[in-house]
mmCIF file of C-alpha atoms in Angstrom:
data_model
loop_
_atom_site.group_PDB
_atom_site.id
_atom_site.type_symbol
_atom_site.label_atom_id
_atom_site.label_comp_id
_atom_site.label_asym_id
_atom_site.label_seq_id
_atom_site.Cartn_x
_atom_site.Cartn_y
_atom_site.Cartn_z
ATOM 1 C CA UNK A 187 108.375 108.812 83.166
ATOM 2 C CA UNK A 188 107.557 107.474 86.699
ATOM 3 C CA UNK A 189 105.616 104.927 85.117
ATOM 4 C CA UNK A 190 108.371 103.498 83.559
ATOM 5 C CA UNK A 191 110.719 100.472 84.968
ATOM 6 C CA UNK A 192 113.704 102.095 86.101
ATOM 7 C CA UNK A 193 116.518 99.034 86.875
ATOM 8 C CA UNK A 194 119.774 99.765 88.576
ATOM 9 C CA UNK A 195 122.943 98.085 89.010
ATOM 10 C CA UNK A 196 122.866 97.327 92.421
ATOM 11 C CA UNK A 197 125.978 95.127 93.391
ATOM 12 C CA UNK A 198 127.607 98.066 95.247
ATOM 13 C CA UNK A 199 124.781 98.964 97.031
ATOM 14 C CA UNK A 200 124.404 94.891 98.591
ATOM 15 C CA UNK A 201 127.528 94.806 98.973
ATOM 16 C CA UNK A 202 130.022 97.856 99.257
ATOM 17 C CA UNK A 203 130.641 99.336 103.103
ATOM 18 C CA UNK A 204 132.332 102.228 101.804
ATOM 19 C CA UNK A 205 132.268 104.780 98.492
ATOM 20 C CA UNK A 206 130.739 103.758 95.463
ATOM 21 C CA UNK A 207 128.435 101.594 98.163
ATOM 22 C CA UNK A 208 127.025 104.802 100.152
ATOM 23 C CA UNK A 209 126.127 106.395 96.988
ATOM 24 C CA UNK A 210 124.189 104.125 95.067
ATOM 25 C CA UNK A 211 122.170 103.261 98.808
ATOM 26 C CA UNK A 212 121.483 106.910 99.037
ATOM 27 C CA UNK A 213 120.364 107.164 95.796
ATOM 28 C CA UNK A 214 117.899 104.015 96.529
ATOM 29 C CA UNK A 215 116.725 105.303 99.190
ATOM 30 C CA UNK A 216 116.282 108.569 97.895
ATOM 31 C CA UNK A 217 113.712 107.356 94.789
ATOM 32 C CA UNK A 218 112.094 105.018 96.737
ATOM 33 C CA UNK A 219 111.023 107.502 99.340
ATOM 34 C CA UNK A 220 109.036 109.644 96.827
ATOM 35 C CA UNK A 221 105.658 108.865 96.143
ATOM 36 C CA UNK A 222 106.147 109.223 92.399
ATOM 37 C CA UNK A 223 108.440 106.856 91.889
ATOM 38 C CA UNK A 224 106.449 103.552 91.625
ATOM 39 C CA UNK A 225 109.194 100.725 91.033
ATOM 40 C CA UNK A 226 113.167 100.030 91.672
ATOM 41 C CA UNK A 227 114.775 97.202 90.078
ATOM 42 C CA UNK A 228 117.790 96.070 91.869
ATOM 43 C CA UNK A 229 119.442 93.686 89.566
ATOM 44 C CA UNK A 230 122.295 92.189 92.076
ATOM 45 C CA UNK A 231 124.601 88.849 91.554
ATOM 46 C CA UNK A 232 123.466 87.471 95.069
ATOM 47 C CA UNK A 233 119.946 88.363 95.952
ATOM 48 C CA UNK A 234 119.878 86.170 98.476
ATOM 49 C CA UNK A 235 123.280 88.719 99.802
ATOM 50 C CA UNK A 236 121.556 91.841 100.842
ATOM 51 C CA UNK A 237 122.368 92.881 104.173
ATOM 52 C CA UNK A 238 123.909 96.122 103.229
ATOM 53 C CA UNK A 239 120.365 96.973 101.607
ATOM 54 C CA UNK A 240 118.728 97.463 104.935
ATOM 55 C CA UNK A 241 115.191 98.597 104.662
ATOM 56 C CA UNK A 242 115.634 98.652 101.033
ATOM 57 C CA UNK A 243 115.544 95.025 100.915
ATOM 58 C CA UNK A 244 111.944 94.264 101.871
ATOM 59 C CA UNK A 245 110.462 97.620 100.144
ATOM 60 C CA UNK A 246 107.664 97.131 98.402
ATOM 61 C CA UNK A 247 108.808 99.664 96.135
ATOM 62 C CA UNK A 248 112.078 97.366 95.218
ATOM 63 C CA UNK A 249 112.524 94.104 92.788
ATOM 64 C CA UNK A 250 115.835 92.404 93.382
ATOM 65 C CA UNK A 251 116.997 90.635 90.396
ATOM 66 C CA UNK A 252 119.595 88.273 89.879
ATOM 67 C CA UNK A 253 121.009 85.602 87.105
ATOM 68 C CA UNK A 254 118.233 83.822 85.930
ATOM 69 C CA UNK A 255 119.823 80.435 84.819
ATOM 70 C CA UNK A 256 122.505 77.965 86.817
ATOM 71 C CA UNK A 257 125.361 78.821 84.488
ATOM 72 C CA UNK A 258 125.162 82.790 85.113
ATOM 73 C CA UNK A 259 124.535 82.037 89.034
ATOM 74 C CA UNK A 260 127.737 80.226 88.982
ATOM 75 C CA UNK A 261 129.871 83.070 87.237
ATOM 76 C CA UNK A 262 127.477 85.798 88.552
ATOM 77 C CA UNK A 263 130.373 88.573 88.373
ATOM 78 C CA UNK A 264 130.688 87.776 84.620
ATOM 79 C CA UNK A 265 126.579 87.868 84.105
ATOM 80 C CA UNK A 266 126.908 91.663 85.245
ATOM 81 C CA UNK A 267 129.295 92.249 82.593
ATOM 82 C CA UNK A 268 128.394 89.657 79.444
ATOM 83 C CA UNK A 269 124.495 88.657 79.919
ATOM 84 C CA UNK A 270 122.780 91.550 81.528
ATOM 85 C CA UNK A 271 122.170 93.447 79.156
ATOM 86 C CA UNK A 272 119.629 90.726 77.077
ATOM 87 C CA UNK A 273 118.133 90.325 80.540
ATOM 88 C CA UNK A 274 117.103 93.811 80.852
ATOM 89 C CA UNK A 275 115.706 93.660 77.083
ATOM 90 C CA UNK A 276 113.977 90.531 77.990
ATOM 91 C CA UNK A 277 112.612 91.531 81.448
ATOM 92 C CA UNK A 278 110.829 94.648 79.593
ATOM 93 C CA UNK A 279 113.349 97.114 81.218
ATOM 94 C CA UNK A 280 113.259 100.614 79.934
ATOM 95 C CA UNK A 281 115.799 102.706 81.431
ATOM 96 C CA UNK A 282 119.022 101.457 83.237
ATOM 97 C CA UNK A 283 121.092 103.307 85.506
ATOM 98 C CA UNK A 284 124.940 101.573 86.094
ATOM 99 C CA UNK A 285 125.691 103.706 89.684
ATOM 100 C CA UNK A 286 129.368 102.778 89.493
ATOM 101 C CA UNK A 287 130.957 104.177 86.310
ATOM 102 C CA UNK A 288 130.091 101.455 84.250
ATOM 103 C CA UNK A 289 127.678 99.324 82.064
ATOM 104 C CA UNK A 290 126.860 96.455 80.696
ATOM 105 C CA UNK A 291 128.372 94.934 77.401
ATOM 106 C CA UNK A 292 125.699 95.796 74.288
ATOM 107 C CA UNK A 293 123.671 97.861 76.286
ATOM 108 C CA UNK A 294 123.589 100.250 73.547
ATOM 109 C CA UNK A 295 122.196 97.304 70.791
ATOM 110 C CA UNK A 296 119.449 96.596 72.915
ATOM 111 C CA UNK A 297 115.893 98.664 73.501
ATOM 112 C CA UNK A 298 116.522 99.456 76.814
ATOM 113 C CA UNK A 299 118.062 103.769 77.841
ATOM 114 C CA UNK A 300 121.049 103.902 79.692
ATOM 115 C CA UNK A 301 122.247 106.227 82.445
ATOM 116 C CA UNK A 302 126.007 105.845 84.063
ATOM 117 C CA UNK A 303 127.311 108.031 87.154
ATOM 118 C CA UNK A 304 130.890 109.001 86.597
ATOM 119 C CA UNK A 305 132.262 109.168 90.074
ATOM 120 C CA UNK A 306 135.901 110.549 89.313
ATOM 121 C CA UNK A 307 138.797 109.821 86.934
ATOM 122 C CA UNK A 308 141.895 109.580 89.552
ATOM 123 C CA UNK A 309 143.028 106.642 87.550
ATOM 124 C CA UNK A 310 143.742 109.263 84.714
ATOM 125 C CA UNK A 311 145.391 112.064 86.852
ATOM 126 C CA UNK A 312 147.077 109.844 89.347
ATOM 127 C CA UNK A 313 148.089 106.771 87.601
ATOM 128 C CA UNK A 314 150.983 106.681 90.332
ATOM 129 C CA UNK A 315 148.116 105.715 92.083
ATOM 130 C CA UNK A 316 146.743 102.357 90.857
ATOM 131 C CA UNK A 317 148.533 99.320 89.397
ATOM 132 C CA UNK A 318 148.922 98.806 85.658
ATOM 133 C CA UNK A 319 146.398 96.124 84.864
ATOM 134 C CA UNK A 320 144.130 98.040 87.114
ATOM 135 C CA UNK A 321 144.088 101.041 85.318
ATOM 136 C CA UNK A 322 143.790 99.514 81.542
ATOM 137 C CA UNK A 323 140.873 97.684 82.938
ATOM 138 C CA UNK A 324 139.054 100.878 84.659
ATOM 139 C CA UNK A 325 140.046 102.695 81.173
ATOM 140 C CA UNK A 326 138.581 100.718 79.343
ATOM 141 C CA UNK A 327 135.051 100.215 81.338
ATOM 142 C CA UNK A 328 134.699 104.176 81.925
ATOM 143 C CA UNK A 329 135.396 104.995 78.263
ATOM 144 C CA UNK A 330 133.353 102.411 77.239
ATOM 145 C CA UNK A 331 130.260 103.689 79.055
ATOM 146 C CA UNK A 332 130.879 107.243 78.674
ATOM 147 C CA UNK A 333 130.571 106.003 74.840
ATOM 148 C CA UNK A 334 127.541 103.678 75.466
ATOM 149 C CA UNK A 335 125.256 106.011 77.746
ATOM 150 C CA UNK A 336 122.547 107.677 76.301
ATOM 151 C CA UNK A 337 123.311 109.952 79.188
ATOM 152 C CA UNK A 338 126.388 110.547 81.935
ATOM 153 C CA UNK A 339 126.107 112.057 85.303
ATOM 154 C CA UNK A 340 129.608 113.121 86.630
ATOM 155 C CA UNK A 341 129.030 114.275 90.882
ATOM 156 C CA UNK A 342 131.301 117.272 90.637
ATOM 157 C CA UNK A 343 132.335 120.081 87.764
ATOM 158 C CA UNK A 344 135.187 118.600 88.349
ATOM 159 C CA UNK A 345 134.620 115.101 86.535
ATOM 160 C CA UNK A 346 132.712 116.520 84.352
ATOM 161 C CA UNK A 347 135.877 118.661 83.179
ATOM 162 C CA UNK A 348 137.527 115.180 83.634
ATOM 163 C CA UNK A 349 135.524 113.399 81.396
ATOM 164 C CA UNK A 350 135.305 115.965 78.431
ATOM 165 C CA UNK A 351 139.073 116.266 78.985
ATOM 166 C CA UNK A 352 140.421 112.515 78.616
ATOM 167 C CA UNK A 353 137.397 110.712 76.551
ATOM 168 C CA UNK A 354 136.650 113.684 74.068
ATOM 169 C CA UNK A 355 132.731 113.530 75.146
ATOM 170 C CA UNK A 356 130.208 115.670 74.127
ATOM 171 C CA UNK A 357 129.398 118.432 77.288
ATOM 172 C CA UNK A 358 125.976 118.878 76.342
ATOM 173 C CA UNK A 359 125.555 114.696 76.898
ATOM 174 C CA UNK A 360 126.753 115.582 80.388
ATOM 175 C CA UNK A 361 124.669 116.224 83.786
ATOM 176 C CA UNK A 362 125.518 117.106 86.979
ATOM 177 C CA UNK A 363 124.028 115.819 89.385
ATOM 178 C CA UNK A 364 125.705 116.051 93.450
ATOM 179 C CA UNK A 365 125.914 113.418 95.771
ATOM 180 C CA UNK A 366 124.398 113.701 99.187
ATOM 181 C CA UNK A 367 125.270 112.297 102.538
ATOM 182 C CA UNK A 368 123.000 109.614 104.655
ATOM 183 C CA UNK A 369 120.536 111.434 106.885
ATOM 184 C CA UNK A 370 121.885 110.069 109.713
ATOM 185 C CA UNK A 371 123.892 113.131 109.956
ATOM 186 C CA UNK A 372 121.788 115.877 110.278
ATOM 187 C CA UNK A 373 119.821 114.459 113.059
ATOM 188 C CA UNK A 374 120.211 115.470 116.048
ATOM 189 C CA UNK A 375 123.299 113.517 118.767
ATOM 190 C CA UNK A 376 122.499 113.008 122.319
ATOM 191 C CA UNK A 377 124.837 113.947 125.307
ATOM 192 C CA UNK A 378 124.586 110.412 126.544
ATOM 193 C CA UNK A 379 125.673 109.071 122.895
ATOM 194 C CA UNK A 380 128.316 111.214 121.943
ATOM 195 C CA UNK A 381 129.827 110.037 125.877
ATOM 196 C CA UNK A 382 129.427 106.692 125.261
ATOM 197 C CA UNK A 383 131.360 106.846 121.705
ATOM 198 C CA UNK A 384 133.903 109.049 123.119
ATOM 199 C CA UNK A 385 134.545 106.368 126.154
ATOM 200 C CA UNK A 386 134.151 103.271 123.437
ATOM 201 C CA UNK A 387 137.295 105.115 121.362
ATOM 202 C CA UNK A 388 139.229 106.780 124.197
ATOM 203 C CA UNK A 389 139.022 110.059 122.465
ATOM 204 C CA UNK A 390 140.634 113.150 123.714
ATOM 205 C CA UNK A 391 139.023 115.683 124.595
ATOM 206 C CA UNK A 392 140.460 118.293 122.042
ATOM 207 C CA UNK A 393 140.701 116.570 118.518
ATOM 208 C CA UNK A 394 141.010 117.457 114.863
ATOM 209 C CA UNK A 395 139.425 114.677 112.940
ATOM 210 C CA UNK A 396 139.589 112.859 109.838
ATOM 211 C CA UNK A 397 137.567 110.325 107.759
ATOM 212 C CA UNK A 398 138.459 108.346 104.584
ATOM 213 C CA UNK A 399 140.877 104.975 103.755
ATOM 214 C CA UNK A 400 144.337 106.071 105.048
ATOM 215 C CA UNK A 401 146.410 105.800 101.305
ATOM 216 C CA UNK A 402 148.648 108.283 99.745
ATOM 217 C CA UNK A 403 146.076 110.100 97.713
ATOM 218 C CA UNK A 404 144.430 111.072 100.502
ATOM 219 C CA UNK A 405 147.123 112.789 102.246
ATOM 220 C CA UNK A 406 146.824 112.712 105.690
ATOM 221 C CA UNK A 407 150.330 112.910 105.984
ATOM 222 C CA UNK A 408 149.740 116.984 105.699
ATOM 223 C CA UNK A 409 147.742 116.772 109.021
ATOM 224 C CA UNK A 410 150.495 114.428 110.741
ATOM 225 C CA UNK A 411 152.745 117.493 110.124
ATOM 226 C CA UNK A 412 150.518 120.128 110.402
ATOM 227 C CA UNK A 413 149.945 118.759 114.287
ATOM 228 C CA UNK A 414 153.548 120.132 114.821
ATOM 229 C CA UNK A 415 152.615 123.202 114.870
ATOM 230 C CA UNK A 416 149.533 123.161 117.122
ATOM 231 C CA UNK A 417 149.208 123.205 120.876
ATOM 232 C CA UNK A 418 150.206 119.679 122.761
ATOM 233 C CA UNK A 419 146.569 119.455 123.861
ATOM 234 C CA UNK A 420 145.621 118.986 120.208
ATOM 235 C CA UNK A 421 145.278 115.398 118.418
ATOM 236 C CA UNK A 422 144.519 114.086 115.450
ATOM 237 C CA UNK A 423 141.740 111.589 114.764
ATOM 238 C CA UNK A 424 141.894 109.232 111.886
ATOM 239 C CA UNK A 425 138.740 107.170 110.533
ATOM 240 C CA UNK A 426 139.238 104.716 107.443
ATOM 241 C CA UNK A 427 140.912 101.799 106.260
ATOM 242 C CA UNK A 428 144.013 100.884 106.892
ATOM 243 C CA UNK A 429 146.813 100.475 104.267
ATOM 244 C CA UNK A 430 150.577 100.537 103.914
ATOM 245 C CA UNK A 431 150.714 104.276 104.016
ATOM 246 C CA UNK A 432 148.887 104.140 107.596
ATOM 247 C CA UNK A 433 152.771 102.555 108.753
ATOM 248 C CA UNK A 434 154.051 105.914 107.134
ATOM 249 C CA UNK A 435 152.342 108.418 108.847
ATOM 250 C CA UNK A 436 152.826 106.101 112.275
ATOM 251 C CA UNK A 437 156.176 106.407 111.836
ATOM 252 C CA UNK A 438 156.214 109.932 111.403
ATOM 253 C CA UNK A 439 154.267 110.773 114.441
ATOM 254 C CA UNK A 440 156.406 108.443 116.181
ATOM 255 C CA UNK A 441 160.136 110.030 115.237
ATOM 256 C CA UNK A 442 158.422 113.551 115.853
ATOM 257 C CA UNK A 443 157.024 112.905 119.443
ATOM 258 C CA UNK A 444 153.314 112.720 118.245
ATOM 259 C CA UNK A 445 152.194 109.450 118.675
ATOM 260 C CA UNK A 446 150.712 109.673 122.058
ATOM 261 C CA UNK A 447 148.432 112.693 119.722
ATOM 262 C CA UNK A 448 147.243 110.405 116.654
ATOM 263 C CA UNK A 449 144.526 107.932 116.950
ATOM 264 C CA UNK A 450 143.740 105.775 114.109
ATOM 265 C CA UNK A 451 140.474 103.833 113.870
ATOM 266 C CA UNK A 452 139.088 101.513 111.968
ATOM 267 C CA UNK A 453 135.989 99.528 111.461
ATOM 268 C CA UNK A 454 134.108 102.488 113.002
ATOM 269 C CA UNK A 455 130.253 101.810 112.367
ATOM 270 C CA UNK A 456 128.186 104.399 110.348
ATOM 271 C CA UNK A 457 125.581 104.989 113.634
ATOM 272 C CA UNK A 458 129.137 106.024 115.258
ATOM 273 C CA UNK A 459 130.293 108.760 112.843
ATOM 274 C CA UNK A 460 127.845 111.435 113.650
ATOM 275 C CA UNK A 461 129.097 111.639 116.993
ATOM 276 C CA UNK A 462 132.690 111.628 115.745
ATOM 277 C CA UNK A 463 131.909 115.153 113.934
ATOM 278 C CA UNK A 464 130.152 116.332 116.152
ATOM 279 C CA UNK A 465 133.005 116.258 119.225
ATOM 280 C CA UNK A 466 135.492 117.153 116.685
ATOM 281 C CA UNK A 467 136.897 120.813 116.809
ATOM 282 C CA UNK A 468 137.345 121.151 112.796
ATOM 283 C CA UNK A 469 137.256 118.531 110.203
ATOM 284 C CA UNK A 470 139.925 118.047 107.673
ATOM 285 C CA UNK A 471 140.346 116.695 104.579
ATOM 286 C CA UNK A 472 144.034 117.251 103.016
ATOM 287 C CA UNK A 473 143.594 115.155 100.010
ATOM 288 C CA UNK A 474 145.315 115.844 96.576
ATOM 289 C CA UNK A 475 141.771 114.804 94.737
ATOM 290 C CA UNK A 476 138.627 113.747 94.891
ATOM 291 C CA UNK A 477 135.402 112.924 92.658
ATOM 292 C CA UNK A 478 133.631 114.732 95.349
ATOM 293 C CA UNK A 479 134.356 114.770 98.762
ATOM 294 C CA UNK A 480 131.224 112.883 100.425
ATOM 295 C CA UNK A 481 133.092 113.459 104.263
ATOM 296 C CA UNK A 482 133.608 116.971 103.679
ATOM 297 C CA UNK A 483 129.464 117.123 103.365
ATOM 298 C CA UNK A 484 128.861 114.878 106.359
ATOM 299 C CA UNK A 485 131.241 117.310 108.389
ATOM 300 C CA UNK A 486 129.353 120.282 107.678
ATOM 301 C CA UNK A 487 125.818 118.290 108.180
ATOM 302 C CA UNK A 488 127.232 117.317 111.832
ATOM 303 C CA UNK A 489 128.382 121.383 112.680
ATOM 304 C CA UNK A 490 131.406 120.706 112.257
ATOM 305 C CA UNK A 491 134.323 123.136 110.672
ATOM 306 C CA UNK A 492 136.369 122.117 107.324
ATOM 307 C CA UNK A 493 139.300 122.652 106.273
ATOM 308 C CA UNK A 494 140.313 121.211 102.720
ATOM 309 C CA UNK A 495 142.515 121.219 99.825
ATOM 310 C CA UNK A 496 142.683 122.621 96.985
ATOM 311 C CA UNK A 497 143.284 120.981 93.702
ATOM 312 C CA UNK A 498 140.115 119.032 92.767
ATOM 313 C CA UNK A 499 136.084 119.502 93.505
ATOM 314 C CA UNK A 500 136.650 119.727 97.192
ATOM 315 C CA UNK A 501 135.381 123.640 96.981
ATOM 316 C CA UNK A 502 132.037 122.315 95.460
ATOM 317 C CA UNK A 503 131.369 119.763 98.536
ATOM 318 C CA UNK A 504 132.705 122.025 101.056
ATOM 319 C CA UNK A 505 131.568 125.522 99.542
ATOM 320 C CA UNK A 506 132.465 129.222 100.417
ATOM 321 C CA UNK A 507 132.520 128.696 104.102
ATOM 322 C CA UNK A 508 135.419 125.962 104.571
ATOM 323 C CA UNK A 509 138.949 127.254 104.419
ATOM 324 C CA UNK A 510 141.366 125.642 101.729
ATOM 325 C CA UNK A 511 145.154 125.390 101.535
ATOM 326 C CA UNK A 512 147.492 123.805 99.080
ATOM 327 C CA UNK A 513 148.054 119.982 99.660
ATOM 328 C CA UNK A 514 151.349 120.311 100.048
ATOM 329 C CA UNK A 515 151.101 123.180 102.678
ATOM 330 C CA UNK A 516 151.071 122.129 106.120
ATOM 331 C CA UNK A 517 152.550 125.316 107.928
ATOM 332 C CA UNK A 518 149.023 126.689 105.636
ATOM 333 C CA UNK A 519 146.657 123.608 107.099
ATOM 334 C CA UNK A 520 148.437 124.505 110.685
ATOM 335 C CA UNK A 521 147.565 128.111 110.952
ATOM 336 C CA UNK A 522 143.704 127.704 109.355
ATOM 337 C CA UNK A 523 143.166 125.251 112.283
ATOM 338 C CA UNK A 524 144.889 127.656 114.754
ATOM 339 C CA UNK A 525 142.208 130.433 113.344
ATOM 340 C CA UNK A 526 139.342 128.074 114.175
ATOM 341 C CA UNK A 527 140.482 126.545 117.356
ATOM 342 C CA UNK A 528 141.240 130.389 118.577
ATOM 343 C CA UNK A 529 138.099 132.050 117.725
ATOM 344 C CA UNK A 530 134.709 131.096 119.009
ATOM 345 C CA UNK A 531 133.172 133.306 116.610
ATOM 346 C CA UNK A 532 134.635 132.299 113.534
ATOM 347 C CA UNK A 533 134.246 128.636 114.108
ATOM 348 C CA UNK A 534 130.430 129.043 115.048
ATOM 349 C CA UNK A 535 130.010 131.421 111.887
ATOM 350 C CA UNK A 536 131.691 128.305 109.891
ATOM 351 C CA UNK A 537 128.878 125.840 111.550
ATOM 352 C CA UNK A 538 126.112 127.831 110.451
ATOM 353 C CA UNK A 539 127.358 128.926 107.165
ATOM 354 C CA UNK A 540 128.157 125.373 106.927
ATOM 355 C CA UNK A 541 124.846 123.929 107.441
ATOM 356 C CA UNK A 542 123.450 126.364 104.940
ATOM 357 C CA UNK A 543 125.059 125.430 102.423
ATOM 358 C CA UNK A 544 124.883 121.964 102.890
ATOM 359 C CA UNK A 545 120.899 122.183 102.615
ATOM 360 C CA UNK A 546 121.962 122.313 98.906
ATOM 361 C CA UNK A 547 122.601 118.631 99.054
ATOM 362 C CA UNK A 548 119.603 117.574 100.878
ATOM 363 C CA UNK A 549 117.578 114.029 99.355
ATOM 364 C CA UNK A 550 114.819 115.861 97.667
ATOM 365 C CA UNK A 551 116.656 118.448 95.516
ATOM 366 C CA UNK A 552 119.126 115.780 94.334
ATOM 367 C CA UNK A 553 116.447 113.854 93.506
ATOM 368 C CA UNK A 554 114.751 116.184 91.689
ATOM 369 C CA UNK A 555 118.050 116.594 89.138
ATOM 370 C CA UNK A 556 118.619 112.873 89.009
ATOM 371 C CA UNK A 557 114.155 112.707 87.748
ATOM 372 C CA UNK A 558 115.333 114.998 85.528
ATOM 373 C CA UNK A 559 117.848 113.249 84.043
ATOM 374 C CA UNK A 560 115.592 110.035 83.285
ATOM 375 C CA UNK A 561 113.149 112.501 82.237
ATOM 376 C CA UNK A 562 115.721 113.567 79.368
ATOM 377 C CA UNK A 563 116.672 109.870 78.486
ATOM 378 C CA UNK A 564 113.321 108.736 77.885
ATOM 379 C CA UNK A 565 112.639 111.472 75.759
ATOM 380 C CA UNK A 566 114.914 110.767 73.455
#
C-alpha cells in the first residue's frame, strides 16, 4: 500500500486556522513523518496559498496540486467540487482521502478509492444551531459521501453512532480512527515563556481556562455562572472566536459583578496556547456536543485538569480521569472545580492520570489505524 499515490483534499489544511484545519495538518504531518509513507498529494485551489502548510509545504515527501486549466483556476472552489474527481483519474491517483466530511462529485464512477473523515453531525442534533440553507447544503455533502466512500472514518463512537443513526450506513463500512493534538503540547514550557505570555495577556494569577469559538453550542455560559460560586480570587479565561453570544456572557458577568474575573481573548497564536494550559488551574469545556473535543486532549497533554460535559464524545477525548457534569449544571461544574482547586493531591493525580491516557492519542498509533484504513480500501 505505501507504494501507492495517496492524494488528499487539502484546502483546509492551506487554509483553515482553526478545526477542520488542525486536523487535516496533523494528519499531514503525521504520514509524512514515517518513513513508509513515500508520497502526499495535496490537491489545494491556491497552491501558490500555502502558508498555513508550514514545513509541509516544501517536503519532499508532498505534491501540491491545483486546477490544471484557466477556467477551473478562475472558479477554483467549484473545481474541488465538479472537476476533481477526472483529475485524480487522470493524474493516476489511487486512493483519495476528503479530510473534511466530504468528496468530490463522481468520485465513485471513477478508478480512483475513496476515504472521507466524518468529523461530527451537530447540524443533525442541533439544527437550532446553523441556518437553513446551511444545513440542506452540509446534508446533502455528508450523506452524499457517507454514500460515495469506499470507506468512512468518524473521530469519536460518538459520530460513528451519528452516522449509522441519521444516514442508515452500514457499521461494518465504518472506522474509527481518533484525532490527535499538535506536538507542540507535550513539549516541555519554560519559566521565562510562560512569564512572558502571562505579562503579554495580563493574566491572573489564579485562572480557570477555556479554549474554543465563543457560540452557544459551546456553552461557556455554564462557566460564567459556575464562577459565582467560586472564591473572588478565581477567573475565568476564554480563548476563541468571538461571536454574538460572546456579548451574552459579557453581559452576564457584568450584571453579576464578574467582569473584572472574565478575560476573553482572541487571536491567541498556537506557540501561545501551551503556556495558557499550563498556568491554568483546571481546564473546562462545558459544551452541549462535540465531534471530539480536540482542547480537551491538548489540556491533558499540557498537565492540565478537565472538567467536561456530558452529552456527546467528550468522555472519549477526556477519558476516566476528567470529571463530567451535566451541561446545564453549573452549581455541578462549580463544586468539581472547588474539588480540584482544594486538593493538591487530587489535581496532581488528574495530571498524571491525564497524561497517561492521553499517550493513547500520540502521532504514531493514530497513524497506524489511519495505514490501516488505506490498507482496507485498497484491498478491496
Amino acid at each position: 500500500m505505501r507504494h501507492i499515490r495517496i492524494a488528499f483534499d487539502g484546502k483546509r489544511a492551506a487554509q483553515n486556522r482553526t478545526g477542520l484545519g488542525n486536523y487535516s495538518r496533523f494528519v499531514l504531518n503525521a504520514l509524512a513523518s514515517r518513513s513508509d509513507v513515500e508520497q502526499l498529494d495535496l490537491y489545494v485551489p491556491h497552491p501558490s496559498r500555502t502558508d498555513l502548510l508550514g514545513a509541509l509545504a516544501s517536503s519532499a515527501k508532498v505534491s501540491l496540486c491545483g486546477p490544471t486549466s484557466f477556467g477551473w483556476q478562475r472558479f477554483s472552489s467549484l473545481w474541488r467540487v465538479f472537476a476533481l474527481s477526472s483529475q485524480l483519474e487522470s493524474d493516476g491517483v489511487s486512493l483519495f482521502h476528503g479530510l473534511s466530511n466530504e468528496l468530490p462529485l463522481g468520485i465513485e464512477k471513477t478508478s480512483v478509492r475513496s476515504v472521507v473523515t466524518i468529523h461530527d453531525l451537530i447540524f443533525r442534533r442541533y439544527p437550532e444551531y446553523y441556518g437553513f440553507v446551511d444545513r440542506q447544503i452540509y446534508d446533502y455533502k455528508f450523506r452524499r459521501a457517507c454514500q460515495s466512500a469506499d470507506r468512512i472514518i468518524a473521530v469519536s463512537e460518538c459520530t460513528k453512532r451519528d452516522i449509522v443513526s441519521f444516514y442508515g450506513t452500514d457499521p461494518n463500512k465504518i472506522d474509527v480512527v481518533y484525532q490527535g493534538c499538535d506536538p507542540l503540547f507535550a513539549s516541555e514550557v519554560s519559566d521565562s515563556t510562560m512569564q512572558e505570555v502571562r505579562s503579554k495577556y495580563d493574566l491572573p494569577d489564579n485562572y480557570i481556562l477555556f479554549v474554543g469559538s465563543i457560540e452557544r453550542r459551546k456553552n461557556l455560559m455554564l462557566a460564567a455562572k459556575a464562577l459565582r460560586s467560586l472564591p473572588s480570587d478565581v477567573h475565568l479565561v476564554a480563548v476563541g472566536r468571538r461571536t454574538s453570544y460572546t456579548a451574552e456572557v459579557e453581559a452576564f458577568a457584568q450584571s453579576n459583578g464578574l467582569s473584572c474575573r472574565l478575560h476573553v481573548l482572541t487571536g491567541v497564536p498556537l506557540q501561545d496556547l501551551p503556556s495558557l494550559y499550563h498556568m491554568a488551574r483546571v481546564f473546562v469545556y462545558p459544551s452541549r456536543f462535540e465531534g471530539f473535543g480536540i482542547p480537551i486532549l491538548e489540556a491533558l497533554t499540557s498537565g492540565t485538569p478537565v472538567v467536561a460535559c456530558t452529552g456527546s464524545c467528550l468522555e472519549e477525548a477526556g477519558g476516566p480521569s476528567s470529571l463530567y457534569v451535566s451541561p446545564d449544571d453549573h452549581e455541578s461544574l462549580a463544586r468539581c472545580i472547588s474539588d480540584i482547586l482544594g486538593s493538591d493531591s487530587l489535581r496532581q493525580k488528574m495530571i498524571a492520570d491525564g497524561r497517561a491516557y492521553a499517550a493513547n492519542f500520540s502521532p504514531e498509533k493514530l497513524t497506524d489505524d489511519l495505514l490501516s484504513v488505506y490498507d482496507r480500501v485498497v484491498a478491496l
